[in-house]
Amino acid sequence: MRILAAIALSALFALPAAARPLTPEEAKDMGKAVDIHLRSIGRGEAERIASAIPPRVLNVFAGQAGIEASQLIPTLAEQMNEVMKNAKFSDFYSDKSALDAKDETLADGTVVTWVLVPTAFTTETADGKTRNEQPLFVLREGDKWYMMRIEGEAQRQLVGFAYPFLNEVEIPPSRATPIN
């Protein structure tokens, strides 16, 4: 009987988290955080953008890059500034209308709430304009909302190390479409 109970319990914990609507307060706070993040991209505020990356992702990235975690945000901001100085970002869009949140408990007992927010924006460089559509991984850990774009397999793996539950999630691919 104990064995059956243990199997049932382990099966229960192995199930993916059930989706749920964001509470009105969560939706308001998350929406505000996403809007600030997108405005920061438009304004070229690299340090603010880097500071929005979830701390666990920063720690994984720091470990892989051989950089002290405390130096990572200034280093990322410097690199982002280099990229952003030759680009103009505009026409930001995020669809926060029908998001389902999921709650996950991490190995250390921390509970996080997360959503994938569809976003889009236009980038203009010397090579022309491009419309970028990509999911924004938005996560609340503690009382703060963090976010980062997940573009491609390398970023997916990085985020998956920090938040293993994402390894089982189908993330829509990013798309870049040239604009004439």
mmCIF file of C-alpha atoms in Angstrom:
data_model
loop_
_atom_site.group_PDB
_atom_site.id
_atom_site.type_symbol
_atom_site.label_atom_id
_atom_site.label_comp_id
_atom_site.label_asym_id
_atom_site.label_seq_id
_atom_site.Cartn_x
_atom_site.Cartn_y
_atom_site.Cartn_z
ATOM 1 C CA MET A 1 0.000 0.000 0.000
ATOM 2 C CA ARG A 2 2.824 2.437 0.847
ATOM 3 C CA ILE A 3 4.498 1.654 -2.456
ATOM 4 C CA LEU A 4 1.302 2.509 -4.356
ATOM 5 C CA ALA A 5 0.952 5.746 -2.405
ATOM 6 C CA ALA A 6 4.586 6.651 -3.147
ATOM 7 C CA ILE A 7 4.128 5.927 -6.853
ATOM 8 C CA ALA A 8 0.939 7.995 -6.953
ATOM 9 C CA LEU A 9 2.628 10.862 -5.135
ATOM 10 C CA SER A 10 5.676 10.829 -7.415
ATOM 11 C CA ALA A 11 3.407 10.748 -10.473
ATOM 12 C CA LEU A 12 1.509 13.733 -9.120
ATOM 13 C CA PHE A 13 4.689 15.759 -8.721
ATOM 14 C CA ALA A 14 5.873 14.752 -12.179
ATOM 15 C CA LEU A 15 2.847 16.314 -13.845
ATOM 16 C CA PRO A 16 3.387 19.643 -15.516
ATOM 17 C CA ALA A 17 1.985 22.637 -13.720
ATOM 18 C CA ALA A 18 -1.598 23.441 -14.608
ATOM 19 C CA ALA A 19 -2.179 26.693 -16.411
ATOM 20 C CA ARG A 20 -4.286 29.312 -14.695
ATOM 21 C CA PRO A 21 -5.335 32.852 -15.454
ATOM 22 C CA LEU A 22 -3.234 35.588 -13.916
ATOM 23 C CA THR A 23 -4.910 37.237 -10.959
ATOM 24 C CA PRO A 24 -5.892 40.872 -11.618
ATOM 25 C CA GLU A 25 -2.991 42.062 -9.441
ATOM 26 C CA GLU A 26 -0.503 39.745 -11.193
ATOM 27 C CA ALA A 27 -1.764 40.865 -14.613
ATOM 28 C CA LYS A 28 -1.409 44.529 -13.666
ATOM 29 C CA ASP A 29 2.092 44.135 -12.187
ATOM 30 C CA MET A 30 3.323 41.866 -14.976
ATOM 31 C CA GLY A 31 1.859 44.136 -17.658
ATOM 32 C CA LYS A 32 3.560 47.169 -16.157
ATOM 33 C CA ALA A 33 6.902 45.312 -15.971
ATOM 34 C CA VAL A 34 6.637 44.183 -19.619
ATOM 35 C CA ASP A 35 5.738 47.705 -20.775
ATOM 36 C CA ILE A 36 8.707 49.192 -18.892
ATOM 37 C CA HIS A 37 10.989 46.544 -20.385
ATOM 38 C CA LEU A 38 9.845 47.234 -23.941
ATOM 39 C CA ARG A 39 10.189 51.003 -23.423
ATOM 40 C CA SER A 40 13.712 50.380 -22.108
ATOM 41 C CA ILE A 41 14.573 48.565 -25.330
ATOM 42 C CA GLY A 42 13.190 51.465 -27.360
ATOM 43 C CA ARG A 43 15.226 53.960 -25.350
ATOM 44 C CA GLY A 44 18.403 51.881 -25.477
ATOM 45 C CA GLU A 45 18.573 51.505 -21.681
ATOM 46 C CA ALA A 46 20.921 48.538 -21.726
ATOM 47 C CA GLU A 47 21.551 48.348 -17.980
ATOM 48 C CA ARG A 48 17.822 48.287 -17.249
ATOM 49 C CA ILE A 49 17.321 45.555 -19.881
ATOM 50 C CA ALA A 50 20.148 43.446 -18.420
ATOM 51 C CA SER A 51 18.795 43.961 -14.892
ATOM 52 C CA ALA A 52 15.473 42.428 -15.968
ATOM 53 C CA ILE A 53 17.092 39.056 -16.736
ATOM 54 C CA PRO A 54 16.161 36.490 -14.056
ATOM 55 C CA PRO A 55 18.950 36.179 -11.450
ATOM 56 C CA ARG A 56 19.147 32.400 -11.843
ATOM 57 C CA VAL A 57 19.769 32.835 -15.579
ATOM 58 C CA LEU A 58 22.448 35.426 -14.821
ATOM 59 C CA ASN A 59 24.134 33.000 -12.427
ATOM 60 C CA VAL A 60 24.155 30.194 -15.014
ATOM 61 C CA PHE A 61 25.456 32.562 -17.681
ATOM 62 C CA ALA A 62 28.154 33.906 -15.354
ATOM 63 C CA GLY A 63 29.282 30.373 -14.534
ATOM 64 C CA GLN A 64 29.435 29.378 -18.193
ATOM 65 C CA ALA A 65 31.256 32.575 -19.189
ATOM 66 C CA GLY A 66 33.690 32.461 -16.280
ATOM 67 C CA ILE A 67 32.621 35.917 -15.099
ATOM 68 C CA GLU A 68 31.831 36.978 -11.555
ATOM 69 C CA ALA A 69 28.053 37.258 -11.249
ATOM 70 C CA SER A 70 28.395 40.786 -9.842
ATOM 71 C CA GLN A 71 30.184 41.866 -13.049
ATOM 72 C CA LEU A 72 27.714 40.285 -15.433
ATOM 73 C CA ILE A 73 25.076 43.046 -15.636
ATOM 74 C CA PRO A 74 27.626 45.805 -16.405
ATOM 75 C CA THR A 75 29.332 43.515 -18.941
ATOM 76 C CA LEU A 76 26.033 42.622 -20.637
ATOM 77 C CA ALA A 77 24.955 46.275 -20.621
ATOM 78 C CA GLU A 78 28.210 47.282 -22.301
ATOM 79 C CA GLN A 79 27.761 44.609 -24.979
ATOM 80 C CA MET A 80 24.109 45.587 -25.497
ATOM 81 C CA ASN A 81 25.087 49.250 -25.842
ATOM 82 C CA GLU A 82 27.463 48.310 -28.651
ATOM 83 C CA VAL A 83 24.747 46.425 -30.507
ATOM 84 C CA MET A 84 22.031 48.986 -29.807
ATOM 85 C CA LYS A 85 23.989 52.055 -30.884
ATOM 86 C CA ASN A 86 23.657 50.956 -34.517
ATOM 87 C CA ALA A 87 19.971 50.080 -34.330
ATOM 88 C CA LYS A 88 16.692 51.849 -33.805
ATOM 89 C CA PHE A 89 13.838 49.936 -32.163
ATOM 90 C CA SER A 90 10.198 50.889 -32.625
ATOM 91 C CA ASP A 91 6.623 49.663 -33.070
ATOM 92 C CA PHE A 92 6.566 47.584 -29.903
ATOM 93 C CA TYR A 93 3.691 45.202 -29.358
ATOM 94 C CA SER A 94 2.907 42.707 -26.631
ATOM 95 C CA ASP A 95 -0.196 40.556 -26.381
ATOM 96 C CA LYS A 96 -1.079 40.302 -22.711
ATOM 97 C CA SER A 97 -4.777 39.667 -23.350
ATOM 98 C CA ALA A 98 -5.072 35.926 -22.849
ATOM 99 C CA LEU A 99 -2.115 34.726 -20.845
ATOM 100 C CA ASP A 100 -2.157 31.602 -18.771
ATOM 101 C CA ALA A 101 0.286 31.534 -15.903
ATOM 102 C CA LYS A 102 1.975 28.482 -14.503
ATOM 103 C CA ASP A 103 3.367 28.044 -11.024
ATOM 104 C CA GLU A 104 6.447 25.892 -10.549
ATOM 105 C CA THR A 105 8.366 24.879 -7.456
ATOM 106 C CA LEU A 106 12.120 24.787 -7.972
ATOM 107 C CA ALA A 107 14.464 22.275 -6.339
ATOM 108 C CA ASP A 108 15.293 24.731 -3.543
ATOM 109 C CA GLY A 109 11.581 25.183 -2.736
ATOM 110 C CA THR A 110 11.233 28.566 -4.443
ATOM 111 C CA VAL A 111 7.865 29.010 -6.149
ATOM 112 C CA VAL A 112 7.891 30.927 -9.418
ATOM 113 C CA THR A 113 5.053 32.085 -11.626
ATOM 114 C CA TRP A 114 5.742 32.388 -15.331
ATOM 115 C CA VAL A 115 4.188 33.163 -18.703
ATOM 116 C CA LEU A 116 5.311 33.452 -22.309
ATOM 117 C CA VAL A 117 4.205 36.818 -23.681
ATOM 118 C CA PRO A 118 4.027 37.202 -27.471
ATOM 119 C CA THR A 119 5.956 40.334 -28.430
ATOM 120 C CA ALA A 120 6.976 42.070 -31.626
ATOM 121 C CA PHE A 121 9.046 45.119 -32.577
ATOM 122 C CA THR A 122 10.756 46.675 -35.562
ATOM 123 C CA THR A 123 14.517 47.026 -35.792
ATOM 124 C CA GLU A 124 16.113 49.480 -38.193
ATOM 125 C CA THR A 125 19.818 49.263 -39.009
ATOM 126 C CA ALA A 126 21.994 50.357 -41.914
ATOM 127 C CA ASP A 127 20.957 47.086 -43.598
ATOM 128 C CA GLY A 128 17.228 47.912 -43.469
ATOM 129 C CA LYS A 129 14.160 47.269 -41.340
ATOM 130 C CA THR A 130 13.107 43.977 -39.806
ATOM 131 C CA ARG A 131 9.944 43.017 -37.924
ATOM 132 C CA ASN A 132 10.859 40.689 -35.043
ATOM 133 C CA GLU A 133 8.297 38.449 -33.377
ATOM 134 C CA GLN A 134 9.378 36.435 -30.389
ATOM 135 C CA PRO A 135 8.143 35.152 -27.074
ATOM 136 C CA LEU A 136 9.196 36.995 -23.955
ATOM 137 C CA PHE A 137 9.779 34.688 -20.983
ATOM 138 C CA VAL A 138 8.310 36.569 -18.024
ATOM 139 C CA LEU A 139 8.818 35.153 -14.543
ATOM 140 C CA ARG A 140 7.957 36.288 -11.049
ATOM 141 C CA GLU A 141 10.368 35.148 -8.414
ATOM 142 C CA GLY A 142 9.765 36.636 -4.998
ATOM 143 C CA ASP A 143 7.976 39.925 -5.532
ATOM 144 C CA LYS A 144 9.692 40.961 -8.776
ATOM 145 C CA TRP A 145 8.942 40.218 -12.425
ATOM 146 C CA TYR A 146 11.946 39.325 -14.601
ATOM 147 C CA MET A 147 12.091 38.731 -18.326
ATOM 148 C CA MET A 148 14.181 37.774 -21.285
ATOM 149 C CA ARG A 149 13.715 36.897 -24.901
ATOM 150 C CA ILE A 150 14.280 33.293 -25.842
ATOM 151 C CA GLU A 151 15.759 33.295 -29.333
ATOM 152 C CA GLY A 152 17.116 29.998 -30.491
ATOM 153 C CA GLU A 153 18.480 26.874 -28.909
ATOM 154 C CA ALA A 154 21.438 28.427 -27.053
ATOM 155 C CA GLN A 155 19.211 30.773 -25.045
ATOM 156 C CA ARG A 156 16.666 28.013 -24.499
ATOM 157 C CA GLN A 157 19.350 25.778 -23.002
ATOM 158 C CA LEU A 158 20.671 28.585 -20.821
ATOM 159 C CA VAL A 159 17.205 29.303 -19.443
ATOM 160 C CA GLY A 160 16.544 25.544 -19.108
ATOM 161 C CA PHE A 161 19.568 25.152 -16.817
ATOM 162 C CA ALA A 162 18.201 27.837 -14.528
ATOM 163 C CA TYR A 163 14.543 26.769 -14.797
ATOM 164 C CA PRO A 164 14.449 23.047 -15.728
ATOM 165 C CA PHE A 165 10.663 23.007 -16.122
ATOM 166 C CA LEU A 166 11.096 24.989 -19.355
ATOM 167 C CA ASN A 167 12.846 22.039 -20.963
ATOM 168 C CA GLU A 168 9.406 20.438 -21.299
ATOM 169 C CA VAL A 169 7.679 23.545 -22.675
ATOM 170 C CA GLU A 170 7.068 24.159 -26.348
ATOM 171 C CA ILE A 171 8.287 27.686 -26.986
ATOM 172 C CA PRO A 172 7.121 29.337 -30.199
ATOM 173 C CA PRO A 173 10.016 30.114 -32.539
ATOM 174 C CA SER A 174 11.253 33.652 -33.089
ATOM 175 C CA ARG A 175 10.688 35.157 -36.530
ATOM 176 C CA ALA A 176 12.435 38.026 -38.284
ATOM 177 C CA THR A 177 10.759 39.380 -41.403
ATOM 178 C CA PRO A 178 12.443 42.002 -43.598
ATOM 179 C CA ILE A 179 10.327 45.102 -44.248
ATOM 180 C CA ASN A 180 10.691 46.840 -47.607
#
